[in-house]
Amino acid sequence: MRTFSYERATSVANAAATAARNETAKFIAGGTNLLDLMKLEIETPTHLIDVNGLGMDRIEPTEAGGLRIGALVRNTDLASDQRIRRDYGLLSRALVAGASGQLRNKATTAGNLLQRTRCPYFYDTNQPCNKRQPGSGCSAIGGFTRLHGIMGVSDGCIATHPSDMAVAMRALDAVVETVKPDGSTRAIPIGEFHRLPGSTPHIETALERGEMITAVILPPPIGGRHVYRKVRDRASYAFALVSVAAIVRNDGSGRVALGGVAHKPWRVEAADAELPNGAVAVTAKLLEGARTTHENAFKVTLVERTLAGILDEMKG
Ligand code: SF4
């Protein structure tokens, strides 16, 4: 690990301004992904801004009837909050499906959104990777692609986003609240927060330099039955091959979002309208134009069967 300086932020405004001034500064909270990346010298910040002392650790009701989740709320606390469990069960289940108990105790809401891909070539510094080193090439294309994306991929990167929490938030139409270095605030719909790789896979979110996540807003509950099903190579502590977040109401309407298929949580609103017509119809819309390899083409069938299983159970 390379040397770096460290400070404890005393205000959101100061933290954002410091990050904006120093191109190689990084915010740190739980550090569950960042520290691993620093040890491997994939992330090499020269300055860390510890934001743990800034509050932002409460879950509060909004005037609109939803919830405001502070950026520093730990994944364990979010998953176990009674309001989340009762009204946003999808989110609680997705959180519990992620990582391990120890990691969830440290990992924060903002950090979960900002975690980086688990593409094995990204972590192997001997291999070219456009995300780690722009312009160097993509080792996954033509390499081992079983875990990689099939939607929204580019000739520059086919990585997937690893978060379970973000998939549930996408289905719930969450909004990411931020503060910019000039003190202005933004509300970014989660569907616009993560980017597709295109020719700049190293730019993963809509955040500007120094801009800091302060909260995630959940709209008022929409009811329905909530299921988060994560299909993976082992029963726990593994990233999704695919995951399906589904909300289905009694009249058959609802929402579906996917993990493990794209550079961002994947949702196609037109596919939601197909829910009354069953899993085949939904999957056809959700995965229209899929770009697969012989190693990851199974994900199309896996999504369809996972969703079919969920819908069958809901009928029962
Ligand atoms: Fe890097 Fe993306 Fe290619 Fe993986 S898929 S090697 S992260 S550019």
mmCIF file of C-alpha atoms and ligand atoms in Angstrom:
data_model
loop_
_atom_site.group_PDB
_atom_site.id
_atom_site.type_symbol
_atom_site.label_atom_id
_atom_site.label_comp_id
_atom_site.label_asym_id
_atom_site.label_seq_id
_atom_site.Cartn_x
_atom_site.Cartn_y
_atom_site.Cartn_z
ATOM 1 C CA MET A 1 0.000 0.000 0.000
ATOM 2 C CA ARG A 2 1.248 3.486 -0.808
ATOM 3 C CA THR A 3 1.480 6.235 1.775
ATOM 4 C CA PHE A 4 -1.362 8.729 2.097
ATOM 5 C CA SER A 5 -2.425 11.543 4.383
ATOM 6 C CA TYR A 6 -5.603 11.390 6.432
ATOM 7 C CA GLU A 7 -8.069 13.823 7.953
ATOM 8 C CA ARG A 8 -11.352 13.580 9.803
ATOM 9 C CA ALA A 9 -13.923 15.776 8.078
ATOM 10 C CA THR A 10 -15.705 18.257 10.316
ATOM 11 C CA SER A 11 -18.498 19.273 7.929
ATOM 12 C CA VAL A 12 -20.058 18.058 4.695
ATOM 13 C CA ALA A 13 -19.168 21.326 2.957
ATOM 14 C CA ASN A 14 -15.496 21.112 3.986
ATOM 15 C CA ALA A 15 -15.250 17.469 2.995
ATOM 16 C CA ALA A 16 -16.660 18.162 -0.477
ATOM 17 C CA ALA A 17 -14.463 21.240 -0.952
ATOM 18 C CA THR A 18 -11.305 19.333 0.081
ATOM 19 C CA ALA A 19 -12.155 16.500 -2.301
ATOM 20 C CA ALA A 20 -12.748 18.974 -5.124
ATOM 21 C CA ARG A 21 -9.374 20.667 -4.544
ATOM 22 C CA ASN A 22 -7.407 17.433 -4.467
ATOM 23 C CA GLU A 23 -7.879 15.200 -7.504
ATOM 24 C CA THR A 24 -6.374 12.200 -5.743
ATOM 25 C CA ALA A 25 -8.357 12.495 -2.505
ATOM 26 C CA LYS A 26 -11.039 9.951 -1.594
ATOM 27 C CA PHE A 27 -13.824 9.871 0.954
ATOM 28 C CA ILE A 28 -13.682 6.922 3.318
ATOM 29 C CA ALA A 29 -16.422 5.603 5.609
ATOM 30 C CA GLY A 30 -16.678 1.821 6.105
ATOM 31 C CA GLY A 31 -13.764 1.245 3.739
ATOM 32 C CA THR A 32 -14.865 -2.319 3.002
ATOM 33 C CA ASN A 33 -14.063 -2.041 -0.715
ATOM 34 C CA LEU A 34 -11.660 0.903 -0.788
ATOM 35 C CA LEU A 35 -9.099 -0.592 1.594
ATOM 36 C CA ASP A 36 -8.928 -3.825 -0.425
ATOM 37 C CA LEU A 37 -8.373 -1.782 -3.573
ATOM 38 C CA MET A 38 -5.688 0.305 -1.867
ATOM 39 C CA LYS A 39 -3.808 -2.796 -0.723
ATOM 40 C CA LEU A 40 -3.751 -3.986 -4.328
ATOM 41 C CA GLU A 41 -2.751 -0.483 -5.511
ATOM 42 C CA ILE A 42 -5.777 -0.343 -7.780
ATOM 43 C CA GLU A 43 -6.924 2.724 -5.861
ATOM 44 C CA THR A 44 -4.024 5.006 -4.929
ATOM 45 C CA PRO A 45 -5.451 8.051 -3.132
ATOM 46 C CA THR A 46 -2.883 10.434 -1.708
ATOM 47 C CA HIS A 47 -5.355 11.773 0.843
ATOM 48 C CA LEU A 48 -8.264 10.150 2.692
ATOM 49 C CA ILE A 49 -11.162 12.203 4.042
ATOM 50 C CA ASP A 50 -12.835 10.242 6.821
ATOM 51 C CA VAL A 51 -16.526 11.174 6.799
ATOM 52 C CA ASN A 52 -17.595 8.906 9.658
ATOM 53 C CA GLY A 53 -18.022 11.820 12.063
ATOM 54 C CA LEU A 54 -20.503 13.749 9.905
ATOM 55 C CA GLY A 55 -23.729 12.273 11.276
ATOM 56 C CA MET A 56 -25.802 11.195 8.278
ATOM 57 C CA ASP A 57 -26.507 7.956 10.117
ATOM 58 C CA ARG A 58 -30.249 8.205 10.651
ATOM 59 C CA ILE A 59 -33.301 6.864 8.840
ATOM 60 C CA GLU A 60 -36.005 9.507 8.970
ATOM 61 C CA PRO A 61 -39.525 9.869 7.546
ATOM 62 C CA THR A 62 -39.954 12.330 4.669
ATOM 63 C CA GLU A 63 -42.871 14.732 4.291
ATOM 64 C CA ALA A 64 -43.930 12.798 1.191
ATOM 65 C CA GLY A 65 -44.417 9.627 3.241
ATOM 66 C CA GLY A 66 -41.172 7.877 2.330
ATOM 67 C CA LEU A 67 -37.871 7.473 4.161
ATOM 68 C CA ARG A 68 -34.593 9.357 4.033
ATOM 69 C CA ILE A 69 -31.644 7.028 4.608
ATOM 70 C CA GLY A 70 -28.478 8.833 5.694
ATOM 71 C CA ALA A 71 -25.382 8.063 3.632
ATOM 72 C CA LEU A 72 -23.613 6.591 6.663
ATOM 73 C CA VAL A 73 -26.386 4.231 7.776
ATOM 74 C CA ARG A 74 -24.696 0.828 8.013
ATOM 75 C CA ASN A 75 -26.080 -1.969 5.884
ATOM 76 C CA THR A 76 -26.956 -4.045 8.981
ATOM 77 C CA ASP A 77 -28.920 -1.186 10.539
ATOM 78 C CA LEU A 78 -30.767 -0.501 7.292
ATOM 79 C CA ALA A 79 -31.682 -4.153 6.757
ATOM 80 C CA SER A 80 -33.015 -4.512 10.305
ATOM 81 C CA ASP A 81 -34.953 -1.237 10.540
ATOM 82 C CA GLN A 82 -38.593 -2.087 11.245
ATOM 83 C CA ARG A 83 -39.926 0.440 8.704
ATOM 84 C CA ILE A 84 -37.674 -0.967 5.994
ATOM 85 C CA ARG A 85 -38.652 -4.544 6.843
ATOM 86 C CA ARG A 86 -42.364 -3.691 6.850
ATOM 87 C CA ASP A 87 -42.692 -1.330 3.867
ATOM 88 C CA TYR A 88 -39.591 -1.967 1.739
ATOM 89 C CA GLY A 89 -38.984 -5.677 2.310
ATOM 90 C CA LEU A 90 -37.188 -5.925 -1.015
ATOM 91 C CA LEU A 91 -34.431 -3.659 0.269
ATOM 92 C CA SER A 92 -33.998 -5.515 3.535
ATOM 93 C CA ARG A 93 -33.765 -8.856 1.702
ATOM 94 C CA ALA A 94 -31.289 -7.551 -0.857
ATOM 95 C CA LEU A 95 -29.031 -6.185 1.880
ATOM 96 C CA VAL A 96 -29.028 -9.457 3.787
ATOM 97 C CA ALA A 97 -28.149 -11.297 0.556
ATOM 98 C CA GLY A 98 -24.962 -9.237 0.243
ATOM 99 C CA ALA A 99 -21.497 -9.815 1.718
ATOM 100 C CA SER A 100 -21.176 -11.188 5.281
ATOM 101 C CA GLY A 101 -22.465 -10.060 8.664
ATOM 102 C CA GLN A 102 -19.126 -8.466 9.550
ATOM 103 C CA LEU A 103 -18.981 -6.528 6.295
ATOM 104 C CA ARG A 104 -22.588 -5.382 6.575
ATOM 105 C CA ASN A 105 -21.816 -4.029 10.058
ATOM 106 C CA LYS A 106 -19.195 -1.701 8.544
ATOM 107 C CA ALA A 107 -20.458 -1.017 5.011
ATOM 108 C CA THR A 108 -22.496 2.158 4.523
ATOM 109 C CA THR A 109 -25.395 3.044 2.249
ATOM 110 C CA ALA A 110 -23.282 5.425 0.141
ATOM 111 C CA GLY A 111 -20.317 3.070 0.032
ATOM 112 C CA ASN A 112 -22.538 0.236 -1.138
ATOM 113 C CA LEU A 113 -23.674 2.340 -4.100
ATOM 114 C CA LEU A 114 -20.081 3.280 -4.897
ATOM 115 C CA GLN A 115 -18.470 -0.152 -4.637
ATOM 116 C CA ARG A 116 -16.544 -1.164 -7.715
ATOM 117 C CA THR A 117 -16.911 -4.145 -10.001
ATOM 118 C CA ARG A 118 -15.630 -7.576 -9.039
ATOM 119 C CA CYS A 119 -14.406 -8.331 -12.579
ATOM 120 C CA PRO A 120 -11.361 -10.545 -11.842
ATOM 121 C CA TYR A 121 -9.274 -8.756 -14.473
ATOM 122 C CA PHE A 122 -9.924 -5.428 -12.746
ATOM 123 C CA TYR A 123 -8.302 -6.913 -9.629
ATOM 124 C CA ASP A 124 -5.360 -8.459 -11.509
ATOM 125 C CA THR A 125 -2.940 -5.612 -12.041
ATOM 126 C CA ASN A 126 -0.922 -7.700 -14.512
ATOM 127 C CA GLN A 127 -3.825 -7.647 -16.968
ATOM 128 C CA PRO A 128 -5.016 -4.760 -19.165
ATOM 129 C CA CYS A 129 -8.249 -3.204 -17.941
ATOM 130 C CA ASN A 130 -9.867 -0.038 -19.302
ATOM 131 C CA LYS A 131 -11.624 0.588 -16.009
ATOM 132 C CA ARG A 132 -8.408 0.442 -13.974
ATOM 133 C CA GLN A 133 -6.174 2.019 -16.596
ATOM 134 C CA PRO A 134 -8.115 3.855 -19.325
ATOM 135 C CA GLY A 135 -7.052 2.931 -22.849
ATOM 136 C CA SER A 136 -5.176 -0.232 -21.856
ATOM 137 C CA GLY A 137 -7.793 -2.655 -23.232
ATOM 138 C CA CYS A 138 -10.274 -5.099 -21.774
ATOM 139 C CA SER A 139 -8.961 -8.528 -20.779
ATOM 140 C CA ALA A 140 -12.449 -9.889 -20.233
ATOM 141 C CA ILE A 141 -13.429 -9.525 -23.884
ATOM 142 C CA GLY A 142 -12.128 -12.744 -25.368
ATOM 143 C CA GLY A 143 -11.292 -13.984 -21.861
ATOM 144 C CA PHE A 144 -13.283 -15.722 -19.125
ATOM 145 C CA THR A 145 -16.710 -14.089 -19.157
ATOM 146 C CA ARG A 146 -19.019 -16.279 -17.100
ATOM 147 C CA LEU A 147 -19.578 -13.518 -14.517
ATOM 148 C CA HIS A 148 -19.769 -10.626 -16.953
ATOM 149 C CA GLY A 149 -22.520 -8.426 -18.287
ATOM 150 C CA ILE A 150 -24.942 -9.074 -21.115
ATOM 151 C CA MET A 151 -26.849 -5.757 -21.188
ATOM 152 C CA GLY A 152 -25.514 -2.287 -21.976
ATOM 153 C CA VAL A 153 -22.003 -3.646 -22.493
ATOM 154 C CA SER A 154 -19.501 -1.893 -24.770
ATOM 155 C CA ASP A 155 -16.350 -2.756 -26.700
ATOM 156 C CA GLY A 156 -14.469 -1.129 -23.808
ATOM 157 C CA CYS A 157 -15.915 -2.986 -20.816
ATOM 158 C CA ILE A 158 -18.399 -5.764 -20.031
ATOM 159 C CA ALA A 159 -18.217 -5.622 -16.232
ATOM 160 C CA THR A 160 -21.221 -5.823 -13.911
ATOM 161 C CA HIS A 161 -22.090 -3.752 -10.857
ATOM 162 C CA PRO A 162 -21.831 -5.904 -7.735
ATOM 163 C CA SER A 163 -24.366 -4.270 -5.390
ATOM 164 C CA ASP A 164 -27.515 -6.084 -4.281
ATOM 165 C CA MET A 165 -28.813 -3.064 -2.378
ATOM 166 C CA ALA A 166 -28.725 -0.882 -5.485
ATOM 167 C CA VAL A 167 -30.861 -3.371 -7.431
ATOM 168 C CA ALA A 168 -33.589 -3.177 -4.807
ATOM 169 C CA MET A 169 -33.310 0.616 -4.728
ATOM 170 C CA ARG A 170 -33.715 0.683 -8.515
ATOM 171 C CA ALA A 171 -36.962 -1.268 -8.248
ATOM 172 C CA LEU A 172 -38.104 1.112 -5.507
ATOM 173 C CA ASP A 173 -37.282 4.233 -7.588
ATOM 174 C CA ALA A 174 -34.939 5.612 -4.946
ATOM 175 C CA VAL A 175 -33.269 9.002 -5.363
ATOM 176 C CA VAL A 176 -29.653 9.757 -4.415
ATOM 177 C CA GLU A 177 -29.182 13.059 -2.607
ATOM 178 C CA THR A 178 -25.797 14.800 -2.917
ATOM 179 C CA VAL A 179 -23.903 17.947 -1.968
ATOM 180 C CA LYS A 180 -21.500 19.566 -4.401
ATOM 181 C CA PRO A 181 -18.349 21.431 -3.372
ATOM 182 C CA ASP A 182 -20.125 24.791 -3.933
ATOM 183 C CA GLY A 183 -22.761 23.771 -1.377
ATOM 184 C CA SER A 184 -25.544 23.163 -3.890
ATOM 185 C CA THR A 185 -27.500 19.928 -3.663
ATOM 186 C CA ARG A 186 -28.735 17.457 -6.254
ATOM 187 C CA ALA A 187 -31.344 14.718 -6.292
ATOM 188 C CA ILE A 188 -30.307 12.026 -8.774
ATOM 189 C CA PRO A 189 -32.805 9.269 -9.656
ATOM 190 C CA ILE A 190 -31.008 6.000 -9.049
ATOM 191 C CA GLY A 191 -31.607 4.946 -12.653
ATOM 192 C CA GLU A 192 -29.366 7.852 -13.698
ATOM 193 C CA PHE A 193 -26.808 7.476 -10.916
ATOM 194 C CA HIS A 194 -24.774 4.548 -12.301
ATOM 195 C CA ARG A 195 -23.495 4.824 -15.868
ATOM 196 C CA LEU A 196 -23.093 2.314 -18.657
ATOM 197 C CA PRO A 197 -19.436 1.718 -19.585
ATOM 198 C CA GLY A 198 -19.354 3.125 -23.138
ATOM 199 C CA SER A 199 -15.843 4.310 -23.965
ATOM 200 C CA THR A 200 -15.219 5.577 -20.398
ATOM 201 C CA PRO A 201 -15.748 2.602 -18.087
ATOM 202 C CA HIS A 202 -13.594 4.254 -15.400
ATOM 203 C CA ILE A 203 -16.376 6.854 -14.928
ATOM 204 C CA GLU A 204 -18.971 4.828 -13.079
ATOM 205 C CA THR A 205 -21.446 7.316 -11.648
ATOM 206 C CA ALA A 206 -23.009 10.712 -12.307
ATOM 207 C CA LEU A 207 -21.077 12.227 -9.377
ATOM 208 C CA GLU A 208 -18.880 15.214 -10.143
ATOM 209 C CA ARG A 209 -15.494 15.755 -8.560
ATOM 210 C CA GLY A 210 -15.884 16.381 -4.845
ATOM 211 C CA GLU A 211 -19.631 15.717 -4.914
ATOM 212 C CA MET A 212 -20.688 13.702 -1.905
ATOM 213 C CA ILE A 213 -23.677 11.446 -1.301
ATOM 214 C CA THR A 214 -25.589 12.591 1.774
ATOM 215 C CA ALA A 215 -28.680 10.357 1.675
ATOM 216 C CA VAL A 216 -30.900 8.058 -0.336
ATOM 217 C CA ILE A 217 -34.597 8.911 -0.476
ATOM 218 C CA LEU A 218 -37.187 6.178 -0.740
ATOM 219 C CA PRO A 219 -40.568 7.238 -2.153
ATOM 220 C CA PRO A 220 -43.726 6.276 -0.232
ATOM 221 C CA PRO A 221 -44.270 2.497 -0.078
ATOM 222 C CA ILE A 222 -46.048 0.984 -3.088
ATOM 223 C CA GLY A 223 -47.250 -2.188 -1.378
ATOM 224 C CA GLY A 224 -47.237 -5.558 -3.088
ATOM 225 C CA ARG A 225 -45.190 -8.635 -2.278
ATOM 226 C CA HIS A 226 -41.441 -8.133 -2.309
ATOM 227 C CA VAL A 227 -38.933 -10.812 -3.338
ATOM 228 C CA TYR A 228 -35.186 -10.547 -3.874
ATOM 229 C CA ARG A 229 -33.690 -13.717 -5.299
ATOM 230 C CA LYS A 230 -29.953 -13.942 -5.788
ATOM 231 C CA VAL A 231 -28.545 -16.834 -7.783
ATOM 232 C CA ARG A 232 -24.877 -17.483 -7.123
ATOM 233 C CA ASP A 233 -22.239 -20.167 -7.192
ATOM 234 C CA ARG A 234 -22.383 -20.811 -3.436
ATOM 235 C CA ALA A 235 -25.030 -20.195 -0.812
ATOM 236 C CA SER A 236 -23.458 -17.154 0.852
ATOM 237 C CA TYR A 237 -20.673 -14.596 0.519
ATOM 238 C CA ALA A 238 -20.662 -14.605 -3.265
ATOM 239 C CA PHE A 239 -21.656 -12.097 -5.903
ATOM 240 C CA ALA A 240 -24.712 -12.688 -8.081
ATOM 241 C CA LEU A 241 -24.655 -14.592 -11.328
ATOM 242 C CA VAL A 242 -28.018 -12.934 -11.664
ATOM 243 C CA SER A 243 -30.370 -11.462 -9.099
ATOM 244 C CA VAL A 244 -34.039 -10.602 -9.513
ATOM 245 C CA ALA A 245 -35.779 -7.932 -7.438
ATOM 246 C CA ALA A 246 -39.533 -8.198 -7.868
ATOM 247 C CA ILE A 247 -42.510 -6.326 -6.443
ATOM 248 C CA VAL A 248 -45.862 -7.803 -7.442
ATOM 249 C CA ARG A 249 -49.277 -6.502 -6.420
ATOM 250 C CA ASN A 250 -52.473 -8.564 -6.170
ATOM 251 C CA ASP A 251 -53.656 -7.382 -9.596
ATOM 252 C CA GLY A 252 -50.455 -8.758 -11.155
ATOM 253 C CA SER A 253 -48.841 -5.370 -11.784
ATOM 254 C CA GLY A 254 -45.446 -4.567 -10.331
ATOM 255 C CA ARG A 255 -41.773 -3.945 -11.004
ATOM 256 C CA VAL A 256 -38.670 -5.995 -11.797
ATOM 257 C CA ALA A 257 -34.997 -5.054 -11.619
ATOM 258 C CA LEU A 258 -31.949 -7.238 -12.219
ATOM 259 C CA GLY A 259 -28.463 -7.525 -10.815
ATOM 260 C CA GLY A 260 -25.499 -9.362 -12.324
ATOM 261 C CA VAL A 261 -26.330 -8.496 -15.928
ATOM 262 C CA ALA A 262 -25.055 -4.949 -16.464
ATOM 263 C CA HIS A 263 -22.738 -2.139 -15.372
ATOM 264 C CA LYS A 264 -25.681 -0.787 -13.364
ATOM 265 C CA PRO A 265 -28.829 -2.201 -11.760
ATOM 266 C CA TRP A 266 -30.909 -3.149 -14.774
ATOM 267 C CA ARG A 267 -34.525 -2.131 -15.163
ATOM 268 C CA VAL A 268 -36.640 -1.514 -18.250
ATOM 269 C CA GLU A 269 -39.917 0.127 -17.266
ATOM 270 C CA ALA A 270 -41.677 -1.323 -20.342
ATOM 271 C CA ALA A 271 -40.905 -4.794 -19.005
ATOM 272 C CA ASP A 272 -42.849 -4.065 -15.805
ATOM 273 C CA ALA A 273 -46.007 -3.768 -17.889
ATOM 274 C CA GLU A 274 -45.490 -7.366 -19.066
ATOM 275 C CA LEU A 275 -45.677 -8.815 -15.546
ATOM 276 C CA PRO A 276 -49.301 -10.001 -15.909
ATOM 277 C CA ASN A 277 -48.156 -11.918 -19.030
ATOM 278 C CA GLY A 278 -45.527 -13.963 -17.173
ATOM 279 C CA ALA A 279 -41.785 -14.433 -16.940
ATOM 280 C CA VAL A 280 -41.109 -15.142 -20.615
ATOM 281 C CA ALA A 281 -42.740 -11.878 -21.704
ATOM 282 C CA VAL A 282 -40.990 -9.844 -18.998
ATOM 283 C CA THR A 283 -37.583 -11.344 -19.744
ATOM 284 C CA ALA A 284 -37.979 -10.759 -23.484
ATOM 285 C CA LYS A 285 -38.429 -7.024 -22.812
ATOM 286 C CA LEU A 286 -35.861 -6.777 -20.026
ATOM 287 C CA LEU A 287 -33.112 -8.534 -21.952
ATOM 288 C CA GLU A 288 -33.965 -7.364 -25.455
ATOM 289 C CA GLY A 289 -30.716 -6.893 -27.395
ATOM 290 C CA ALA A 290 -28.636 -8.927 -24.937
ATOM 291 C CA ARG A 291 -25.016 -9.280 -26.022
ATOM 292 C CA THR A 292 -23.859 -12.621 -24.676
ATOM 293 C CA THR A 293 -20.800 -14.824 -24.960
ATOM 294 C CA HIS A 294 -20.852 -18.605 -25.035
ATOM 295 C CA GLU A 295 -19.878 -18.511 -21.332
ATOM 296 C CA ASN A 296 -22.563 -16.147 -20.063
ATOM 297 C CA ALA A 297 -25.490 -16.785 -22.441
ATOM 298 C CA PHE A 298 -26.985 -18.921 -19.656
ATOM 299 C CA LYS A 299 -27.868 -15.704 -17.809
ATOM 300 C CA VAL A 300 -30.829 -15.095 -20.141
ATOM 301 C CA THR A 301 -32.391 -18.446 -19.252
ATOM 302 C CA LEU A 302 -31.434 -18.027 -15.605
ATOM 303 C CA VAL A 303 -33.241 -14.681 -15.362
ATOM 304 C CA GLU A 304 -36.347 -16.121 -17.013
ATOM 305 C CA ARG A 305 -36.458 -19.191 -14.754
ATOM 306 C CA THR A 306 -35.695 -17.258 -11.591
ATOM 307 C CA LEU A 307 -38.494 -14.826 -12.334
ATOM 308 C CA ALA A 308 -40.837 -17.692 -13.276
ATOM 309 C CA GLY A 309 -40.118 -19.310 -9.916
ATOM 310 C CA ILE A 310 -40.876 -16.071 -8.069
ATOM 311 C CA LEU A 311 -44.150 -15.522 -9.921
ATOM 312 C CA ASP A 312 -45.228 -19.153 -9.333
ATOM 313 C CA GLU A 313 -44.564 -18.820 -5.615
ATOM 314 C CA MET A 314 -46.568 -15.610 -5.478
ATOM 315 C CA LYS A 315 -49.580 -17.379 -6.947
ATOM 316 C CA GLY A 316 -49.363 -20.043 -4.259
HETATM 317 FE FE1 SF4 B 1 -11.679 -4.074 -16.957
HETATM 318 FE FE2 SF4 B 1 -14.251 -3.847 -17.548
HETATM 319 FE FE3 SF4 B 1 -12.717 -5.320 -19.070
HETATM 320 FE FE4 SF4 B 1 -13.244 -6.131 -16.571
HETATM 321 S S1 SF4 B 1 -14.722 -5.952 -18.202
HETATM 322 S S2 SF4 B 1 -11.255 -6.155 -17.646
HETATM 323 S S3 SF4 B 1 -13.394 -4.178 -15.526
HETATM 324 S S4 SF4 B 1 -12.531 -3.110 -18.772
#
